[in-house]
Structure formats: C-alpha cells, structure tokens
Amino acid sequence: MKLIRFHSTDGRPRPGVQRADGTRLDVSAFGGDYDESFFGSDGPGRLGRWLVDHAGECPVVPANARLLPPCARPSKIVCVGMNYAAHAAETGAKPPSEPVIFMKATTAITGPNDPIVLPRDSTKTDWEVELAVVIGKRASYVTKAEALDHVAGYLLHNDVSERAFQIERGGQWVKGKSADTFAPLGPWIATPDEITDPHNLRLWLKLNGETMQDSTTADFIFDIPTCISYISRFMTLLPGDVISTGTPSGVGLGMKPNRYLQAGDVVELGIDGLGVSRQQVKAYQPQG
C-alpha cells in the first residue's frame, strides 16, 4: 500500500492512498492522520482491511491536489551520514567504522514538490537523495534480527544541506541540515510489502535535467537493520519516526569545483518503487 497525504479544498491535511493504477483515494473516513498513533497501532494493516469494504465509498483525490509529506510530523528525524563508501571518499572522509548519526529538525519537513528555500546567508546549499525508513513500532535496544519488524514503510527524502553551516560554523551538523524546507518527503510511504528488497533500489537525482547522483542501496556501508539496531541503543525510536539512510556520491560538495544550489534551479529525484519528487529552488524572502 502507498500512503499519501494531501491538501484538501477546505485547507486541511487529509490522508489518502495511491492505488496501483495511479488513482488516489481520500481515506479520511477511516479516521486519524498518519502519525505516531496510526503507525503504533498497526495503522497500515487496519487501513488495508478497512479498504476491502470501503474503497468504493472513498472520494477520488483531485489530480491537482498538493501532496503533503506522507507522514504527519514525527517526533524526530535521525540521519545516517557517510553511509556509501563512494560518498565518503568524495568528501575526503574515511568510511566510518560505525554509523555516523545526526538529527534533522522536523520543522524542515515539506511536501515532495514544495520549493526549497535557500536560508538567509546561505552560500553552499547542497542536495542529497536518500532512502528513508518510517518506524512502525517502538524500538529500544532492538537486535538486527528484529529490526525490520519495526519498519512501517519506506519513502523518498532529499536531505538538503547547507555545507557552510554544517562544516564551517563549528559544532554539530544539525544546523546545516535543519533550515525550513530542507526535508522534502514523499510522494508516498510504501509499506514493506511494496518493496521486494530495500537493499537493492536504484536512487537518482537530477539538477536542471543533468544527472548528479545515480546509485543503488546495494552500496550501503551499514544496512537498514544495522542502522535501526544501532540508533535504538542511543535513543528510543517511536512509531512514525523517520530514519534517513544516507546519500550516494554525486553531491555538490564532492565536485571539483564545488557546485551548489542557486535560485531558479530545479531538483528532481527518485527511488525505485518510491516515486519521484521535484523541488524548485527559491531565494530567501524576509517575512512581513
């Protein structure tokens, strides 16, 4: 099942599903949003069973409806850094001996086709296509063997990063990762039955039509069970939390000379089975 959220004509976010033929159904009548409560109570399974009897009663989502992030704001986004050997090499880093983890503010989350807004004083905003995982049940000190049982689904993430803030301003990476609009998610969450092997998915990113990143998750340094198990040693993962599993080579930081996003650029990215997203880059505009 593919879970979507969309902006309704009354201005409220609504949950939906995308069917195999591409049509989208409004499943508001099922009750609730795609949040911690939903994922923590086998929401995808309950929704699937409900649809067997009620799909015919669900309104079709208008084709021009704005897609929202497919999960309501989670308690946290945990990212895994330098999880592809080629990406570590292009940034001048040695492959890590254990997962490098950092946080990304949930206020950075936007829909899959919403603009990326360059933050004030930004000079080095970069792109990163990533496979993200949505946690389906509380995870604390889980083993690698148990880890995939805690996955509710998979989704596409652009881990937008301001490299000057991240690297040159001291402290932790989080401030280079957390500007508003720096976490486009979606278009949908694919439940595990939709993804045959999350460790063999092609992921790619284009900038203004030019391919920047093109790799597969087979090149992970640390696989998904390892990442979930490792992170759960240091914090409790709650239903709905997002883990982003790292980006392959081809980021602007790794180019010689470096190349970064400019206002007017268009970023397109995708992962097998998880759809495609598109973001136009815009300059920061002071509010008021």
PDB file of C-alpha atoms in Angstrom:
ATOM      1  CA  MET A   1       0.000   0.000   0.000  1.00  0.00           C
ATOM      2  CA  LYS A   2       1.129   3.537  -0.768  1.00  0.00           C
ATOM      3  CA  LEU A   3       0.194   6.147   1.850  1.00  0.00           C
ATOM      4  CA  ILE A   4      -0.163   9.771   0.804  1.00  0.00           C
ATOM      5  CA  ARG A   5      -1.316  12.981   2.448  1.00  0.00           C
ATOM      6  CA  PHE A   6      -2.760  15.900   0.536  1.00  0.00           C
ATOM      7  CA  HIS A   7      -4.058  19.420   0.977  1.00  0.00           C
ATOM      8  CA  SER A   8      -7.842  19.414   0.756  1.00  0.00           C
ATOM      9  CA  THR A   9     -10.009  22.203  -0.619  1.00  0.00           C
ATOM     10  CA  ASP A  10     -11.008  23.128   2.950  1.00  0.00           C
ATOM     11  CA  GLY A  11      -7.366  23.811   3.783  1.00  0.00           C
ATOM     12  CA  ARG A  12      -6.791  20.796   5.998  1.00  0.00           C
ATOM     13  CA  PRO A  13      -4.345  17.918   5.521  1.00  0.00           C
ATOM     14  CA  ARG A  14      -6.066  14.651   4.680  1.00  0.00           C
ATOM     15  CA  PRO A  15      -4.804  11.071   4.477  1.00  0.00           C
ATOM     16  CA  GLY A  16      -5.063   9.073   1.297  1.00  0.00           C
ATOM     17  CA  VAL A  17      -3.749   6.089  -0.586  1.00  0.00           C
ATOM     18  CA  GLN A  18      -2.386   5.770  -4.082  1.00  0.00           C
ATOM     19  CA  ARG A  19      -3.555   2.691  -5.946  1.00  0.00           C
ATOM     20  CA  ALA A  20      -1.610   0.624  -8.444  1.00  0.00           C
ATOM     21  CA  ASP A  21      -3.295   2.393 -11.379  1.00  0.00           C
ATOM     22  CA  GLY A  22      -2.139   5.784 -10.066  1.00  0.00           C
ATOM     23  CA  THR A  23      -5.512   6.979  -8.796  1.00  0.00           C
ATOM     24  CA  ARG A  24      -5.619   8.424  -5.294  1.00  0.00           C
ATOM     25  CA  LEU A  25      -8.341   7.915  -2.729  1.00  0.00           C
ATOM     26  CA  ASP A  26      -9.252  10.147   0.196  1.00  0.00           C
ATOM     27  CA  VAL A  27      -9.410   7.835   3.231  1.00  0.00           C
ATOM     28  CA  SER A  28     -10.406  10.480   5.779  1.00  0.00           C
ATOM     29  CA  ALA A  29     -13.409   8.357   6.714  1.00  0.00           C
ATOM     30  CA  PHE A  30     -11.049   5.776   8.174  1.00  0.00           C
ATOM     31  CA  GLY A  31     -10.237   8.324  10.890  1.00  0.00           C
ATOM     32  CA  GLY A  32      -6.984   9.884  12.018  1.00  0.00           C
ATOM     33  CA  ASP A  33      -3.810  11.081  10.370  1.00  0.00           C
ATOM     34  CA  TYR A  34      -0.613   9.207   9.579  1.00  0.00           C
ATOM     35  CA  ASP A  35       1.001   9.983  12.909  1.00  0.00           C
ATOM     36  CA  GLU A  36       2.508   8.198  15.903  1.00  0.00           C
ATOM     37  CA  SER A  37      -0.850   6.813  16.973  1.00  0.00           C
ATOM     38  CA  PHE A  38      -1.585   5.477  13.491  1.00  0.00           C
ATOM     39  CA  PHE A  39       1.754   3.735  12.985  1.00  0.00           C
ATOM     40  CA  GLY A  40       1.909   2.495  16.556  1.00  0.00           C
ATOM     41  CA  SER A  41      -1.426   0.680  16.280  1.00  0.00           C
ATOM     42  CA  ASP A  42      -0.795  -1.227  13.037  1.00  0.00           C
ATOM     43  CA  GLY A  43      -2.454   1.593  11.118  1.00  0.00           C
ATOM     44  CA  PRO A  44      -1.384   0.376   7.675  1.00  0.00           C
ATOM     45  CA  GLY A  45      -2.761  -3.090   8.366  1.00  0.00           C
ATOM     46  CA  ARG A  46      -6.017  -1.766   9.764  1.00  0.00           C
ATOM     47  CA  LEU A  47      -6.401   0.639   6.861  1.00  0.00           C
ATOM     48  CA  GLY A  48      -5.799  -2.134   4.344  1.00  0.00           C
ATOM     49  CA  ARG A  49      -8.522  -4.262   5.889  1.00  0.00           C
ATOM     50  CA  TRP A  50     -10.897  -1.286   6.029  1.00  0.00           C
ATOM     51  CA  LEU A  51     -10.347  -0.542   2.345  1.00  0.00           C
ATOM     52  CA  VAL A  52     -11.529  -4.013   1.368  1.00  0.00           C
ATOM     53  CA  ASP A  53     -15.066  -2.977   2.286  1.00  0.00           C
ATOM     54  CA  HIS A  54     -14.920   0.811   1.916  1.00  0.00           C
ATOM     55  CA  ALA A  55     -12.694   1.702  -1.040  1.00  0.00           C
ATOM     56  CA  GLY A  56     -15.731   2.237  -3.254  1.00  0.00           C
ATOM     57  CA  GLU A  57     -17.049   4.879  -0.864  1.00  0.00           C
ATOM     58  CA  CYS A  58     -13.818   6.925  -0.801  1.00  0.00           C
ATOM     59  CA  PRO A  59     -13.688  10.139  -2.859  1.00  0.00           C
ATOM     60  CA  VAL A  60     -11.039  10.408  -5.548  1.00  0.00           C
ATOM     61  CA  VAL A  61      -8.334  12.944  -4.744  1.00  0.00           C
ATOM     62  CA  PRO A  62      -8.243  15.712  -7.377  1.00  0.00           C
ATOM     63  CA  ALA A  63      -5.311  15.351  -9.735  1.00  0.00           C
ATOM     64  CA  ASN A  64      -4.152  18.892  -8.943  1.00  0.00           C
ATOM     65  CA  ALA A  65      -4.206  18.460  -5.161  1.00  0.00           C
ATOM     66  CA  ARG A  66      -0.984  19.482  -3.455  1.00  0.00           C
ATOM     67  CA  LEU A  67       0.789  16.493  -1.954  1.00  0.00           C
ATOM     68  CA  LEU A  68       1.939  16.924   1.639  1.00  0.00           C
ATOM     69  CA  PRO A  69       4.638  14.985   3.491  1.00  0.00           C
ATOM     70  CA  PRO A  70       3.189  11.455   3.659  1.00  0.00           C
ATOM     71  CA  CYS A  71       3.702  11.254   7.425  1.00  0.00           C
ATOM     72  CA  ALA A  72       2.466  13.807   9.918  1.00  0.00           C
ATOM     73  CA  ARG A  73       5.327  15.490  11.766  1.00  0.00           C
ATOM     74  CA  PRO A  74       7.278  12.723  13.543  1.00  0.00           C
ATOM     75  CA  SER A  75       8.929  13.088  16.930  1.00  0.00           C
ATOM     76  CA  LYS A  76      12.332  13.081  15.219  1.00  0.00           C
ATOM     77  CA  ILE A  77      14.319  12.592  12.039  1.00  0.00           C
ATOM     78  CA  VAL A  78      17.535  10.648  12.552  1.00  0.00           C
ATOM     79  CA  CYS A  79      20.005  10.644   9.674  1.00  0.00           C
ATOM     80  CA  VAL A  80      22.924   8.353   8.902  1.00  0.00           C
ATOM     81  CA  GLY A  81      25.926  10.156   7.465  1.00  0.00           C
ATOM     82  CA  MET A  82      28.524   8.843   5.002  1.00  0.00           C
ATOM     83  CA  ASN A  83      26.739   5.519   4.533  1.00  0.00           C
ATOM     84  CA  TYR A  84      28.000   4.963   0.980  1.00  0.00           C
ATOM     85  CA  ALA A  85      31.736   4.390   0.516  1.00  0.00           C
ATOM     86  CA  ALA A  86      31.898   6.475  -2.672  1.00  0.00           C
ATOM     87  CA  HIS A  87      30.224   9.427  -0.940  1.00  0.00           C
ATOM     88  CA  ALA A  88      32.649   9.257   1.983  1.00  0.00           C
ATOM     89  CA  ALA A  89      35.533   9.250  -0.488  1.00  0.00           C
ATOM     90  CA  GLU A  90      34.260  12.239  -2.465  1.00  0.00           C
ATOM     91  CA  THR A  91      34.050  14.323   0.716  1.00  0.00           C
ATOM     92  CA  GLY A  92      37.583  13.323   1.764  1.00  0.00           C
ATOM     93  CA  ALA A  93      36.426  11.182   4.701  1.00  0.00           C
ATOM     94  CA  LYS A  94      37.352   7.626   5.610  1.00  0.00           C
ATOM     95  CA  PRO A  95      34.473   5.131   5.636  1.00  0.00           C
ATOM     96  CA  PRO A  96      33.146   5.126   9.209  1.00  0.00           C
ATOM     97  CA  SER A  97      33.718   2.156  11.491  1.00  0.00           C
ATOM     98  CA  GLU A  98      30.214   2.526  12.937  1.00  0.00           C
ATOM     99  CA  PRO A  99      27.166   4.523  11.801  1.00  0.00           C
ATOM    100  CA  VAL A 100      27.501   8.302  11.934  1.00  0.00           C
ATOM    101  CA  ILE A 101      24.187   9.674  13.167  1.00  0.00           C
ATOM    102  CA  PHE A 102      22.832  13.187  13.436  1.00  0.00           C
ATOM    103  CA  MET A 103      19.445  14.837  13.879  1.00  0.00           C
ATOM    104  CA  LYS A 104      17.438  16.930  11.464  1.00  0.00           C
ATOM    105  CA  ALA A 105      14.751  19.287  12.779  1.00  0.00           C
ATOM    106  CA  THR A 106      11.202  18.194  11.987  1.00  0.00           C
ATOM    107  CA  THR A 107      10.330  21.793  11.085  1.00  0.00           C
ATOM    108  CA  ALA A 108      12.388  21.206   7.923  1.00  0.00           C
ATOM    109  CA  ILE A 109       9.764  18.792   6.574  1.00  0.00           C
ATOM    110  CA  THR A 110       7.878  19.783   3.421  1.00  0.00           C
ATOM    111  CA  GLY A 111       5.931  18.048   0.695  1.00  0.00           C
ATOM    112  CA  PRO A 112       7.614  16.297  -2.221  1.00  0.00           C
ATOM    113  CA  ASN A 113       7.012  19.072  -4.724  1.00  0.00           C
ATOM    114  CA  ASP A 114       7.268  22.108  -2.455  1.00  0.00           C
ATOM    115  CA  PRO A 115      10.099  24.591  -3.089  1.00  0.00           C
ATOM    116  CA  ILE A 116      13.480  24.535  -1.405  1.00  0.00           C
ATOM    117  CA  VAL A 117      14.067  27.965   0.105  1.00  0.00           C
ATOM    118  CA  LEU A 118      17.700  28.988   0.444  1.00  0.00           C
ATOM    119  CA  PRO A 119      18.220  30.169   4.022  1.00  0.00           C
ATOM    120  CA  ARG A 120      19.391  33.682   4.757  1.00  0.00           C
ATOM    121  CA  ASP A 121      23.175  33.962   4.298  1.00  0.00           C
ATOM    122  CA  SER A 122      23.325  30.595   2.523  1.00  0.00           C
ATOM    123  CA  THR A 123      26.272  30.123   0.159  1.00  0.00           C
ATOM    124  CA  LYS A 124      26.612  26.340  -0.095  1.00  0.00           C
ATOM    125  CA  THR A 125      23.212  24.620  -0.133  1.00  0.00           C
ATOM    126  CA  ASP A 126      23.522  21.064  -1.451  1.00  0.00           C
ATOM    127  CA  TRP A 127      21.300  18.146  -2.492  1.00  0.00           C
ATOM    128  CA  GLU A 128      21.210  14.535  -1.206  1.00  0.00           C
ATOM    129  CA  VAL A 129      18.825  11.843  -2.446  1.00  0.00           C
ATOM    130  CA  GLU A 130      18.183   9.305   0.325  1.00  0.00           C
ATOM    131  CA  LEU A 131      16.088   6.281   1.180  1.00  0.00           C
ATOM    132  CA  ALA A 132      14.192   6.952   4.405  1.00  0.00           C
ATOM    133  CA  VAL A 133      12.520   4.467   6.736  1.00  0.00           C
ATOM    134  CA  VAL A 134       9.386   5.069   8.818  1.00  0.00           C
ATOM    135  CA  ILE A 135       9.309   3.287  12.175  1.00  0.00           C
ATOM    136  CA  GLY A 136       6.164   1.264  12.838  1.00  0.00           C
ATOM    137  CA  LYS A 137       6.542   0.317  16.477  1.00  0.00           C
ATOM    138  CA  ARG A 138       8.558   1.487  19.455  1.00  0.00           C
ATOM    139  CA  ALA A 139      12.202   0.427  19.173  1.00  0.00           C
ATOM    140  CA  SER A 140      14.686   0.377  22.045  1.00  0.00           C
ATOM    141  CA  TYR A 141      17.760  -1.873  22.065  1.00  0.00           C
ATOM    142  CA  VAL A 142      16.413  -3.952  19.195  1.00  0.00           C
ATOM    143  CA  THR A 143      18.652  -6.548  17.579  1.00  0.00           C
ATOM    144  CA  LYS A 144      19.481  -6.578  13.885  1.00  0.00           C
ATOM    145  CA  ALA A 145      17.344  -9.696  13.532  1.00  0.00           C
ATOM    146  CA  GLU A 146      14.344  -7.827  14.981  1.00  0.00           C
ATOM    147  CA  ALA A 147      14.909  -4.504  13.258  1.00  0.00           C
ATOM    148  CA  LEU A 148      12.860  -4.904  10.070  1.00  0.00           C
ATOM    149  CA  ASP A 149       9.846  -5.910  12.172  1.00  0.00           C
ATOM    150  CA  HIS A 150       9.861  -2.287  13.369  1.00  0.00           C
ATOM    151  CA  VAL A 151       9.581  -0.800   9.857  1.00  0.00           C
ATOM    152  CA  ALA A 152       6.218   0.606   8.744  1.00  0.00           C
ATOM    153  CA  GLY A 153       7.425   1.671   5.324  1.00  0.00           C
ATOM    154  CA  TYR A 154       9.901   3.419   3.077  1.00  0.00           C
ATOM    155  CA  LEU A 155       9.934   6.823   1.400  1.00  0.00           C
ATOM    156  CA  LEU A 156      11.991   9.239  -0.675  1.00  0.00           C
ATOM    157  CA  HIS A 157      13.894  12.031   1.111  1.00  0.00           C
ATOM    158  CA  ASN A 158      16.001  14.931  -0.167  1.00  0.00           C
ATOM    159  CA  ASP A 159      18.366  15.634   2.726  1.00  0.00           C
ATOM    160  CA  VAL A 160      19.049  19.235   1.720  1.00  0.00           C
ATOM    161  CA  SER A 161      22.205  20.518   3.437  1.00  0.00           C
ATOM    162  CA  GLU A 162      23.851  23.919   3.828  1.00  0.00           C
ATOM    163  CA  ARG A 163      27.525  22.928   3.825  1.00  0.00           C
ATOM    164  CA  ALA A 164      28.928  26.186   5.206  1.00  0.00           C
ATOM    165  CA  PHE A 165      26.548  25.968   8.170  1.00  0.00           C
ATOM    166  CA  GLN A 166      27.265  22.242   8.542  1.00  0.00           C
ATOM    167  CA  ILE A 167      31.060  22.241   8.293  1.00  0.00           C
ATOM    168  CA  GLU A 168      32.450  25.739   8.690  1.00  0.00           C
ATOM    169  CA  ARG A 169      30.413  27.110  11.595  1.00  0.00           C
ATOM    170  CA  GLY A 170      31.610  24.732  14.322  1.00  0.00           C
ATOM    171  CA  GLY A 171      29.575  22.366  16.473  1.00  0.00           C
ATOM    172  CA  GLN A 172      27.300  19.659  15.149  1.00  0.00           C
ATOM    173  CA  TRP A 173      25.895  19.074  11.662  1.00  0.00           C
ATOM    174  CA  VAL A 174      22.283  19.688  12.676  1.00  0.00           C
ATOM    175  CA  LYS A 175      22.332  23.415  11.928  1.00  0.00           C
ATOM    176  CA  GLY A 176      23.373  22.751   8.331  1.00  0.00           C
ATOM    177  CA  LYS A 177      20.558  20.249   7.911  1.00  0.00           C
ATOM    178  CA  SER A 178      17.541  21.860   9.537  1.00  0.00           C
ATOM    179  CA  ALA A 179      16.509  25.023   7.710  1.00  0.00           C
ATOM    180  CA  ASP A 180      12.855  25.270   6.754  1.00  0.00           C
ATOM    181  CA  THR A 181      12.153  23.249   3.553  1.00  0.00           C
ATOM    182  CA  PHE A 182      15.320  21.134   3.952  1.00  0.00           C
ATOM    183  CA  ALA A 183      13.446  17.810   4.258  1.00  0.00           C
ATOM    184  CA  PRO A 184      11.147  17.200   1.275  1.00  0.00           C
ATOM    185  CA  LEU A 185       9.497  13.804   1.900  1.00  0.00           C
ATOM    186  CA  GLY A 186       7.451  11.612  -0.405  1.00  0.00           C
ATOM    187  CA  PRO A 187       5.399  11.450  -2.588  1.00  0.00           C
ATOM    188  CA  TRP A 188       4.299   8.383  -0.623  1.00  0.00           C
ATOM    189  CA  ILE A 189       5.213   5.878   2.053  1.00  0.00           C
ATOM    190  CA  ALA A 190       5.387   2.395   0.585  1.00  0.00           C
ATOM    191  CA  THR A 191       4.591  -0.357   3.072  1.00  0.00           C
ATOM    192  CA  PRO A 192       7.166  -3.170   3.209  1.00  0.00           C
ATOM    193  CA  ASP A 193       5.102  -5.499   1.020  1.00  0.00           C
ATOM    194  CA  GLU A 194       5.558  -2.988  -1.829  1.00  0.00           C
ATOM    195  CA  ILE A 195       9.375  -3.152  -1.673  1.00  0.00           C
ATOM    196  CA  THR A 196      10.887  -6.530  -2.516  1.00  0.00           C
ATOM    197  CA  ASP A 197      14.394  -5.658  -1.335  1.00  0.00           C
ATOM    198  CA  PRO A 198      15.197  -2.259   0.212  1.00  0.00           C
ATOM    199  CA  HIS A 199      18.890  -3.080  -0.185  1.00  0.00           C
ATOM    200  CA  ASN A 200      18.675  -3.192  -3.979  1.00  0.00           C
ATOM    201  CA  LEU A 201      16.918   0.009  -5.004  1.00  0.00           C
ATOM    202  CA  ARG A 202      18.173   2.463  -7.604  1.00  0.00           C
ATOM    203  CA  LEU A 203      18.188   6.062  -6.419  1.00  0.00           C
ATOM    204  CA  TRP A 204      18.997   9.091  -8.545  1.00  0.00           C
ATOM    205  CA  LEU A 205      18.925  12.883  -8.562  1.00  0.00           C
ATOM    206  CA  LYS A 206      18.983  15.418 -11.384  1.00  0.00           C
ATOM    207  CA  LEU A 207      19.780  19.126 -11.243  1.00  0.00           C
ATOM    208  CA  ASN A 208      18.225  21.132 -14.080  1.00  0.00           C
ATOM    209  CA  GLY A 209      17.902  17.867 -16.022  1.00  0.00           C
ATOM    210  CA  GLU A 210      21.540  16.805 -15.517  1.00  0.00           C
ATOM    211  CA  THR A 211      22.124  13.594 -13.571  1.00  0.00           C
ATOM    212  CA  MET A 212      24.115  14.278 -10.416  1.00  0.00           C
ATOM    213  CA  GLN A 213      23.541  11.080  -8.413  1.00  0.00           C
ATOM    214  CA  ASP A 214      22.829   7.576  -9.701  1.00  0.00           C
ATOM    215  CA  SER A 215      23.496   4.598  -7.463  1.00  0.00           C
ATOM    216  CA  THR A 216      21.804   1.767  -5.579  1.00  0.00           C
ATOM    217  CA  THR A 217      21.231   0.920  -1.951  1.00  0.00           C
ATOM    218  CA  ALA A 218      23.326  -2.201  -2.528  1.00  0.00           C
ATOM    219  CA  ASP A 219      26.256   0.145  -1.826  1.00  0.00           C
ATOM    220  CA  PHE A 220      25.278   0.804   1.778  1.00  0.00           C
ATOM    221  CA  ILE A 221      28.133   0.566   4.255  1.00  0.00           C
ATOM    222  CA  PHE A 222      25.616  -0.199   7.021  1.00  0.00           C
ATOM    223  CA  ASP A 223      22.366  -1.886   6.035  1.00  0.00           C
ATOM    224  CA  ILE A 224      18.949  -0.901   7.356  1.00  0.00           C
ATOM    225  CA  PRO A 225      18.771  -3.474  10.208  1.00  0.00           C
ATOM    226  CA  THR A 226      22.212  -2.366  11.382  1.00  0.00           C
ATOM    227  CA  CYS A 227      21.186   1.304  11.356  1.00  0.00           C
ATOM    228  CA  ILE A 228      17.923   0.722  13.228  1.00  0.00           C
ATOM    229  CA  SER A 229      19.558  -1.503  15.818  1.00  0.00           C
ATOM    230  CA  TYR A 230      22.454   0.903  16.306  1.00  0.00           C
ATOM    231  CA  ILE A 231      20.298   4.013  16.671  1.00  0.00           C
ATOM    232  CA  SER A 232      17.993   2.238  19.110  1.00  0.00           C
ATOM    233  CA  ARG A 233      20.919   1.802  21.507  1.00  0.00           C
ATOM    234  CA  PHE A 234      21.150   5.555  21.939  1.00  0.00           C
ATOM    235  CA  MET A 235      17.519   6.672  21.793  1.00  0.00           C
ATOM    236  CA  THR A 236      14.035   5.201  21.697  1.00  0.00           C
ATOM    237  CA  LEU A 237      12.522   5.270  18.240  1.00  0.00           C
ATOM    238  CA  LEU A 238       8.802   5.990  18.272  1.00  0.00           C
ATOM    239  CA  PRO A 239       6.188   4.999  15.695  1.00  0.00           C
ATOM    240  CA  GLY A 240       6.259   7.492  12.839  1.00  0.00           C
ATOM    241  CA  ASP A 241       9.898   8.470  13.398  1.00  0.00           C
ATOM    242  CA  VAL A 242      11.972   8.782  10.235  1.00  0.00           C
ATOM    243  CA  ILE A 243      15.454   7.365   9.706  1.00  0.00           C
ATOM    244  CA  SER A 244      17.252   8.629   6.604  1.00  0.00           C
ATOM    245  CA  THR A 245      19.886   6.154   5.500  1.00  0.00           C
ATOM    246  CA  GLY A 246      22.484   8.302   3.750  1.00  0.00           C
ATOM    247  CA  THR A 247      23.257   9.553   0.261  1.00  0.00           C
ATOM    248  CA  PRO A 248      25.424   8.176  -2.541  1.00  0.00           C
ATOM    249  CA  SER A 249      28.174  10.057  -4.333  1.00  0.00           C
ATOM    250  CA  GLY A 250      27.400  12.984  -6.608  1.00  0.00           C
ATOM    251  CA  VAL A 251      26.676  15.788  -4.143  1.00  0.00           C
ATOM    252  CA  GLY A 252      27.812  19.331  -4.859  1.00  0.00           C
ATOM    253  CA  LEU A 253      30.346  19.246  -2.014  1.00  0.00           C
ATOM    254  CA  GLY A 254      32.199  16.429  -3.756  1.00  0.00           C
ATOM    255  CA  MET A 255      32.547  18.159  -7.125  1.00  0.00           C
ATOM    256  CA  LYS A 256      35.678  19.953  -8.263  1.00  0.00           C
ATOM    257  CA  PRO A 257      34.928  22.796  -8.272  1.00  0.00           C
ATOM    258  CA  ASN A 258      32.079  22.568  -5.773  1.00  0.00           C
ATOM    259  CA  ARG A 259      28.602  23.179  -7.149  1.00  0.00           C
ATOM    260  CA  TYR A 260      25.699  24.390  -5.050  1.00  0.00           C
ATOM    261  CA  LEU A 261      22.040  25.257  -5.495  1.00  0.00           C
ATOM    262  CA  GLN A 262      21.019  28.640  -6.849  1.00  0.00           C
ATOM    263  CA  ALA A 263      17.630  30.323  -7.003  1.00  0.00           C
ATOM    264  CA  GLY A 264      15.784  29.077 -10.072  1.00  0.00           C
ATOM    265  CA  ASP A 265      17.364  25.615 -10.064  1.00  0.00           C
ATOM    266  CA  VAL A 266      15.099  22.568 -10.304  1.00  0.00           C
ATOM    267  CA  VAL A 267      15.929  19.355  -8.427  1.00  0.00           C
ATOM    268  CA  GLU A 268      14.286  16.058  -9.402  1.00  0.00           C
ATOM    269  CA  LEU A 269      14.911  12.804  -7.570  1.00  0.00           C
ATOM    270  CA  GLY A 270      13.530   9.310  -7.275  1.00  0.00           C
ATOM    271  CA  ILE A 271      13.910   5.804  -5.898  1.00  0.00           C
ATOM    272  CA  ASP A 272      12.590   2.548  -7.356  1.00  0.00           C
ATOM    273  CA  GLY A 273       9.085   1.951  -6.012  1.00  0.00           C
ATOM    274  CA  LEU A 274       9.009   5.213  -4.058  1.00  0.00           C
ATOM    275  CA  GLY A 275       8.138   7.674  -6.786  1.00  0.00           C
ATOM    276  CA  VAL A 276       9.651  10.948  -7.903  1.00  0.00           C
ATOM    277  CA  SER A 277       9.725  14.389  -6.314  1.00  0.00           C
ATOM    278  CA  ARG A 278      10.548  17.794  -7.760  1.00  0.00           C
ATOM    279  CA  GLN A 279      11.628  20.959  -5.968  1.00  0.00           C
ATOM    280  CA  GLN A 280      12.294  24.401  -7.388  1.00  0.00           C
ATOM    281  CA  VAL A 281      14.915  26.412  -5.521  1.00  0.00           C
ATOM    282  CA  LYS A 282      13.898  29.848  -4.299  1.00  0.00           C
ATOM    283  CA  ALA A 283      15.747  32.695  -2.615  1.00  0.00           C
ATOM    284  CA  TYR A 284      15.035  33.578   0.995  1.00  0.00           C
ATOM    285  CA  GLN A 285      12.450  36.344   1.381  1.00  0.00           C
ATOM    286  CA  PRO A 286      12.062  38.043   4.775  1.00  0.00           C
ATOM    287  CA  GLN A 287       8.563  37.705   6.216  1.00  0.00           C
ATOM    288  CA  GLY A 288       6.403  40.778   6.764  1.00  0.00           C
TER     289      GLY A 288
END
